[in-house]
Short mmCIF file of C-alpha atoms in Angstrom, two decimals:
data_model
loop_
_atom_site.label_atom_id
_atom_site.label_comp_id
_atom_site.label_asym_id
_atom_site.label_seq_id
_atom_site.Cartn_x
_atom_site.Cartn_y
_atom_site.Cartn_z
CA MET A 1 -131.61 -11.86 -15.67
CA THR A 2 -133.61 -10.36 -19.04
CA TRP A 3 -131.82 -10.22 -22.47
CA LEU A 4 -133.08 -9.15 -25.41
CA GLN A 5 -132.04 -10.94 -28.73
CA ILE A 6 -132.44 -9.68 -32.30
CA ARG A 7 -132.85 -12.76 -34.89
CA LEU A 8 -131.89 -12.05 -38.82
CA ASP A 9 -132.60 -14.00 -41.64
CA ALA A 10 -129.13 -14.31 -43.33
CA SER A 11 -127.47 -16.10 -46.36
CA PRO A 12 -124.22 -17.37 -46.66
CA ASP A 13 -122.82 -14.24 -48.07
CA THR A 14 -124.42 -11.97 -45.22
CA ALA A 15 -124.12 -14.26 -42.02
CA ALA A 16 -120.42 -13.08 -41.16
CA PRO A 17 -121.29 -9.53 -42.13
CA LEU A 18 -124.21 -9.48 -39.65
CA GLU A 19 -122.14 -11.30 -37.00
CA ASP A 20 -119.51 -8.58 -37.09
CA ALA A 21 -122.21 -5.88 -37.28
CA LEU A 22 -124.14 -7.31 -34.10
CA LEU A 23 -120.60 -7.59 -32.23
CA ASP A 24 -119.73 -4.03 -33.21
CA CYS A 25 -122.79 -2.75 -32.05
CA GLY A 26 -122.44 -4.33 -28.56
CA ALA A 27 -123.99 -7.84 -28.55
CA ALA A 28 -122.96 -9.97 -25.53
CA SER A 29 -122.85 -13.22 -28.10
CA VAL A 30 -123.57 -14.08 -31.57
CA THR A 31 -125.07 -17.64 -32.65
CA MET A 32 -125.63 -19.22 -36.00
CA GLU A 33 -127.92 -21.93 -36.55
CA ASP A 34 -129.83 -23.79 -39.54
CA ASN A 35 -132.96 -21.78 -40.45
CA ALA A 36 -134.09 -24.69 -43.03
CA ASP A 37 -133.09 -27.99 -41.69
CA GLN A 38 -130.22 -28.23 -43.88
CA PRO A 39 -127.54 -30.71 -42.59
CA LEU A 40 -123.83 -29.97 -42.91
CA PHE A 41 -121.45 -32.39 -43.31
CA GLU A 42 -117.44 -32.53 -43.02
CA PRO A 43 -116.44 -29.83 -45.23
CA PRO A 44 -113.30 -29.55 -47.33
CA ILE A 45 -109.90 -28.22 -45.65
CA GLY A 46 -109.98 -24.81 -45.10
CA GLU A 47 -113.43 -24.15 -45.48
CA THR A 48 -116.05 -23.06 -43.40
CA PRO A 49 -119.67 -24.39 -44.08
CA VAL A 50 -122.76 -22.16 -43.59
CA TRP A 51 -126.35 -22.95 -43.76
CA ALA A 52 -128.01 -21.74 -47.32
CA HIS A 53 -130.80 -20.24 -44.75
CA THR A 54 -129.12 -19.22 -41.84
CA ARG A 55 -130.51 -17.45 -38.65
CA VAL A 56 -128.47 -15.26 -37.10
CA THR A 57 -129.19 -14.10 -33.37
CA GLY A 58 -127.12 -11.41 -31.30
CA LEU A 59 -127.90 -11.54 -27.71
CA PHE A 60 -127.94 -7.61 -25.35
CA THR A 61 -128.37 -6.80 -22.01
CA ALA A 62 -132.05 -5.85 -20.77
CA ASP A 63 -131.23 -1.95 -20.94
CA THR A 64 -130.09 -1.98 -24.59
CA ASP A 65 -131.35 0.84 -26.86
CA MET A 66 -132.32 -1.68 -29.88
CA VAL A 67 -133.37 1.03 -31.94
CA ALA A 68 -129.99 2.53 -31.69
CA VAL A 69 -128.72 -1.26 -32.28
CA LEU A 70 -130.55 -1.15 -35.74
CA ALA A 71 -129.60 2.02 -36.77
CA GLY A 72 -125.71 1.30 -35.98
CA MET A 73 -126.10 -2.12 -37.91
CA GLN A 74 -127.86 -0.25 -40.89
CA ALA A 75 -124.83 2.06 -41.17
CA ILE A 76 -122.55 -1.10 -41.23
CA VAL A 77 -124.22 -3.44 -43.50
CA GLY A 78 -127.00 -1.27 -45.25
CA ASP A 79 -130.61 -2.62 -45.56
CA LEU A 80 -131.12 -5.24 -43.11
CA PRO A 81 -132.94 -8.39 -43.72
CA ASN A 82 -135.95 -9.75 -42.08
CA HIS A 83 -135.42 -9.63 -38.41
CA ARG A 84 -137.31 -9.44 -35.10
CA ILE A 85 -136.47 -8.32 -31.65
CA GLU A 86 -137.49 -10.46 -28.69
CA ILE A 87 -137.30 -10.55 -25.12
CA LEU A 88 -135.53 -13.61 -23.50
CA GLU A 89 -136.43 -14.90 -19.96
CA ASP A 90 -133.25 -15.93 -18.02
CA ARG A 91 -133.64 -19.75 -17.65
CA ASP A 92 -131.72 -22.35 -15.89
CA TRP A 93 -130.33 -23.97 -19.38
CA ILE A 94 -127.68 -26.33 -17.68
CA ARG A 95 -130.43 -28.00 -15.54
CA GLU A 96 -132.77 -28.24 -18.68
CA TRP A 97 -129.98 -29.78 -20.47
CA MET A 98 -129.10 -32.42 -17.39
CA ASP A 99 -133.15 -33.19 -17.27
CA SER A 100 -132.98 -34.11 -21.19
CA TYR A 101 -130.13 -36.30 -21.23
CA HIS A 102 -131.38 -40.07 -20.18
CA PRO A 103 -129.17 -43.48 -19.97
CA LEU A 104 -128.73 -44.87 -23.35
CA GLN A 105 -127.94 -48.64 -23.95
CA CYS A 106 -125.22 -49.45 -26.34
CA GLY A 107 -125.47 -53.01 -26.63
CA GLU A 108 -126.07 -56.37 -24.43
CA ARG A 109 -123.85 -55.44 -21.44
CA LEU A 110 -122.91 -51.51 -22.07
CA TRP A 111 -125.03 -48.54 -20.76
CA ILE A 112 -123.87 -44.81 -20.63
CA CYS A 113 -125.39 -42.70 -17.72
CA PRO A 114 -125.01 -39.76 -17.00
CA SER A 115 -123.42 -39.30 -13.64
CA TRP A 116 -126.35 -37.30 -12.23
CA ARG A 117 -128.96 -40.34 -12.89
CA GLU A 118 -129.15 -43.51 -11.45
CA PRO A 119 -128.40 -46.55 -13.52
CA VAL A 120 -131.13 -47.96 -15.48
CA ASP A 121 -129.79 -51.85 -14.60
CA SER A 122 -127.35 -51.82 -11.77
CA SER A 123 -126.25 -55.16 -12.76
CA ALA A 124 -124.80 -53.90 -15.74
CA VAL A 125 -121.54 -52.27 -17.17
CA ASN A 126 -122.79 -48.71 -16.57
CA ILE A 127 -120.17 -45.60 -17.66
CA LEU A 128 -120.89 -42.92 -15.53
CA LEU A 129 -120.61 -39.84 -17.62
CA ASP A 130 -120.12 -36.06 -17.42
CA PRO A 131 -119.56 -34.55 -20.84
CA GLY A 132 -117.74 -31.59 -19.40
CA LEU A 133 -116.03 -29.41 -22.07
CA ALA A 134 -115.52 -32.47 -24.37
CA PHE A 135 -117.33 -33.92 -26.98
CA GLY A 136 -118.66 -37.55 -26.81
CA THR A 137 -121.79 -38.18 -24.61
CA GLY A 138 -122.88 -41.62 -26.17
CA THR A 139 -125.87 -40.19 -28.42
CA HIS A 140 -124.39 -39.40 -31.58
CA PRO A 141 -124.52 -42.30 -34.08
CA THR A 142 -120.70 -42.66 -34.61
CA THR A 143 -120.49 -42.90 -30.92
CA TRP A 144 -122.82 -45.61 -30.46
CA LEU A 145 -121.37 -47.52 -33.25
CA CYS A 146 -118.23 -47.78 -31.54
CA LEU A 147 -119.51 -48.72 -28.40
CA ASN A 148 -121.71 -51.19 -29.61
CA TRP A 149 -118.56 -52.64 -31.48
CA LEU A 150 -116.56 -52.47 -28.00
CA ASP A 151 -119.72 -54.36 -26.21
CA ARG A 152 -118.93 -57.48 -28.29
CA GLN A 153 -115.26 -57.66 -28.18
CA ALA A 154 -113.14 -59.79 -25.56
CA LEU A 155 -110.92 -57.09 -23.99
CA GLU A 156 -109.58 -58.92 -20.67
CA GLY A 157 -106.18 -57.33 -20.12
CA LEU A 158 -105.49 -55.23 -23.32
CA THR A 159 -103.95 -51.99 -23.54
CA VAL A 160 -106.60 -49.79 -25.68
CA ILE A 161 -105.35 -46.63 -27.72
CA ASP A 162 -108.31 -43.98 -27.93
CA TYR A 163 -107.08 -41.72 -30.69
CA GLY A 164 -109.12 -38.39 -30.56
CA CYS A 165 -110.37 -39.23 -27.25
CA GLY A 166 -113.01 -36.47 -26.64
CA SER A 167 -114.70 -37.09 -23.02
CA GLY A 168 -112.76 -40.54 -23.03
CA ILE A 169 -116.18 -42.27 -23.22
CA LEU A 170 -114.76 -45.02 -25.67
CA GLY A 171 -111.54 -45.84 -23.34
CA ILE A 172 -113.39 -45.66 -20.32
CA ALA A 173 -116.05 -48.39 -21.79
CA ALA A 174 -113.03 -50.49 -22.67
CA LEU A 175 -111.68 -50.38 -19.17
CA LEU A 176 -115.03 -51.14 -17.66
CA LEU A 177 -115.58 -53.80 -20.20
CA GLY A 178 -112.26 -55.63 -19.12
CA ALA A 179 -109.14 -53.59 -20.75
CA GLU A 180 -106.25 -53.29 -18.45
CA LYS A 181 -104.85 -49.71 -19.63
CA LEU A 182 -106.15 -46.73 -21.66
CA VAL A 183 -104.03 -44.63 -23.66
CA ALA A 184 -105.76 -41.36 -24.57
CA VAL A 185 -105.17 -38.95 -27.41
CA ASP A 186 -106.46 -35.62 -28.39
CA THR A 187 -105.45 -32.48 -29.61
CA ASP A 188 -107.26 -30.44 -26.96
CA PRO A 189 -106.18 -30.44 -23.35
CA GLN A 190 -109.57 -30.28 -22.15
CA ALA A 191 -110.44 -33.28 -23.70
CA LEU A 192 -107.71 -35.15 -21.62
CA LYS A 193 -108.82 -33.22 -18.48
CA ALA A 194 -112.75 -34.71 -19.27
CA THR A 195 -110.94 -38.40 -19.62
CA ARG A 196 -109.00 -38.06 -16.53
CA ASP A 197 -111.99 -36.70 -14.79
CA ASN A 198 -114.52 -39.31 -16.08
CA GLY A 199 -112.12 -42.30 -15.49
CA GLU A 200 -112.23 -40.93 -11.89
CA ARG A 201 -116.08 -40.81 -11.91
CA ASN A 202 -116.15 -44.47 -13.03
CA HIS A 203 -113.65 -45.50 -10.02
CA ILE A 204 -110.71 -46.28 -12.36
CA ALA A 205 -107.46 -45.96 -10.82
CA SER A 206 -105.47 -43.03 -12.40
CA GLU A 207 -102.27 -45.27 -13.04
CA ARG A 208 -104.69 -47.19 -15.65
CA ILE A 209 -105.18 -44.21 -17.96
CA ASP A 210 -102.25 -42.31 -19.61
CA CYS A 211 -103.26 -39.05 -21.81
CA TYR A 212 -101.03 -37.49 -24.51
CA LEU A 213 -101.61 -34.56 -26.78
CA PRO A 214 -100.54 -36.11 -30.20
CA GLU A 215 -97.00 -34.09 -30.25
CA ASP A 216 -96.00 -36.20 -26.86
CA VAL A 217 -97.22 -39.68 -28.03
CA PRO A 218 -94.09 -42.11 -27.16
CA ALA A 219 -92.37 -43.06 -30.25
CA ASP A 220 -92.49 -46.43 -29.20
CA LEU A 221 -96.19 -46.72 -28.19
CA ARG A 222 -97.78 -49.94 -28.93
CA GLY A 223 -101.41 -51.25 -28.14
CA ASP A 224 -103.71 -54.17 -28.15
CA LEU A 225 -106.76 -52.16 -30.05
CA VAL A 226 -106.98 -48.86 -31.59
CA LEU A 227 -109.95 -46.61 -31.29
CA ALA A 228 -110.31 -43.46 -33.92
CA ASN A 229 -114.08 -41.74 -33.85
CA ILE A 230 -112.54 -38.64 -35.69
CA LEU A 231 -113.67 -37.75 -38.98
CA ALA A 232 -112.77 -38.98 -42.18
CA GLY A 233 -109.99 -36.47 -43.55
CA PRO A 234 -107.96 -36.66 -40.33
CA LEU A 235 -108.36 -40.56 -40.32
CA MET A 236 -107.20 -40.73 -43.95
CA GLU A 237 -103.98 -39.08 -42.86
CA LEU A 238 -103.61 -41.05 -39.57
CA ALA A 239 -103.73 -44.22 -41.26
CA PRO A 240 -100.12 -45.17 -41.20
CA ARG A 241 -99.66 -43.85 -37.72
CA LEU A 242 -102.65 -45.81 -36.21
CA ALA A 243 -101.24 -49.04 -37.94
CA SER A 244 -98.03 -48.48 -36.47
CA TYR A 245 -99.36 -48.94 -33.09
CA LEU A 246 -100.66 -52.69 -33.67
CA ALA A 247 -98.89 -55.78 -33.92
CA PRO A 248 -100.58 -58.08 -36.79
CA SER A 249 -104.02 -59.35 -36.12
CA ALA A 250 -104.66 -56.42 -33.72
CA PRO A 251 -108.01 -54.95 -34.07
CA ILE A 252 -109.15 -51.41 -35.25
CA CYS A 253 -112.38 -49.36 -34.96
CA LEU A 254 -112.79 -46.44 -36.71
CA SER A 255 -115.98 -44.06 -37.06
CA GLY A 256 -116.92 -40.39 -37.67
CA ILE A 257 -117.54 -41.64 -41.41
CA LEU A 258 -120.15 -40.51 -43.47
CA ASP A 259 -121.73 -43.41 -45.70
CA THR A 260 -120.71 -41.80 -48.88
CA GLN A 261 -116.96 -41.78 -47.34
CA GLY A 262 -116.63 -45.63 -46.50
CA GLU A 263 -115.53 -46.97 -49.89
CA ALA A 264 -112.62 -44.87 -50.04
CA LEU A 265 -111.52 -45.05 -46.54
CA ILE A 266 -111.65 -48.75 -46.50
CA ALA A 267 -109.54 -48.84 -49.59
CA HIS A 268 -106.88 -46.76 -48.17
CA TYR A 269 -106.85 -48.69 -45.18
CA ALA A 270 -106.67 -51.63 -46.98
CA THR A 271 -102.92 -51.12 -47.39
CA TRP A 272 -102.43 -51.83 -43.64
CA PHE A 273 -105.95 -53.71 -42.46
CA ASP A 274 -107.75 -57.18 -43.30
CA GLY A 275 -111.34 -58.19 -42.82
CA LEU A 276 -112.35 -54.50 -43.18
CA VAL A 277 -116.18 -54.27 -42.65
CA SER A 278 -118.75 -51.29 -42.15
CA ASP A 279 -121.89 -51.08 -39.99
CA ASN A 280 -124.20 -48.24 -40.20
CA ARG A 281 -126.61 -46.01 -38.22
CA GLU A 282 -128.37 -43.31 -39.85
CA GLU A 283 -125.80 -41.72 -42.51
CA TRP A 284 -122.59 -42.66 -40.46
CA LEU A 285 -120.35 -45.44 -40.45
CA ARG A 286 -118.02 -47.68 -38.26
CA VAL A 287 -115.41 -49.30 -39.94
CA SER A 288 -113.52 -52.53 -38.60
CA GLY A 289 -110.92 -54.64 -39.26
CA VAL A 290 -107.48 -56.43 -38.39
CA ARG A 291 -103.55 -55.45 -38.78
CA ASN A 292 -102.13 -57.13 -41.33
CA GLY A 293 -98.89 -58.74 -41.78
CA PRO A 294 -97.19 -61.92 -40.56
CA ALA A 295 -98.49 -63.52 -37.30
#
């Protein structure tokens, strides 16, 4: 199917009104993207960041009268910014994405392999992954940092808690590397479903994975290792809870932290953890340490 799209240059003040106008004029979808290669990092609570130079794109069916759309938008928002209308030929976007996603080595033993590709090294520990509807493909620096850390741990027989499990990639990696049990926690039910599905894809028995929404986590939950690849803000709030899951000397691995946030997060976690160290990849950090207290 052929589509028509209109692309408009916008600022933080005009992006939202243009989005509303496109939808009011019949757009099937509206997307916003960076128009000047400007990174956006974790925003303050309650704020929605928008790039200083944003491209707003509205998608319309091929039979849409785009002259009428432009007139309708002008009636809503006034003079339109720089814009252009294009014909968008239909493409198999899923297939193109699948073709671009390649196996990734995350340590000496560990590889992430898309479920539709053959492993590069059949003798390695290969996680067969289908991200599905949840975040976590292994390509993001924070995920890679955690996987690289896991690759160097002695995990045999441990119970691992993956808080903010996403696709389940970290917890499943831990199981394939020798852990006995995974407790996966996420606020998104789709993430829990993806974790179960990816566990099955990796031939992990269902009884080795327990999945919970945060409000359903057992009050007496204890583990031997905690993983949390979220963001710095939630990690700060979760520190007492994550610490409560661990006995003294048990390890923790945290990521989703910008290098500018590392010092404050380490100072905060030092209340509950000793030996905190960080490692970086691009502008992101991984922080790891062990639960303090009497042995």
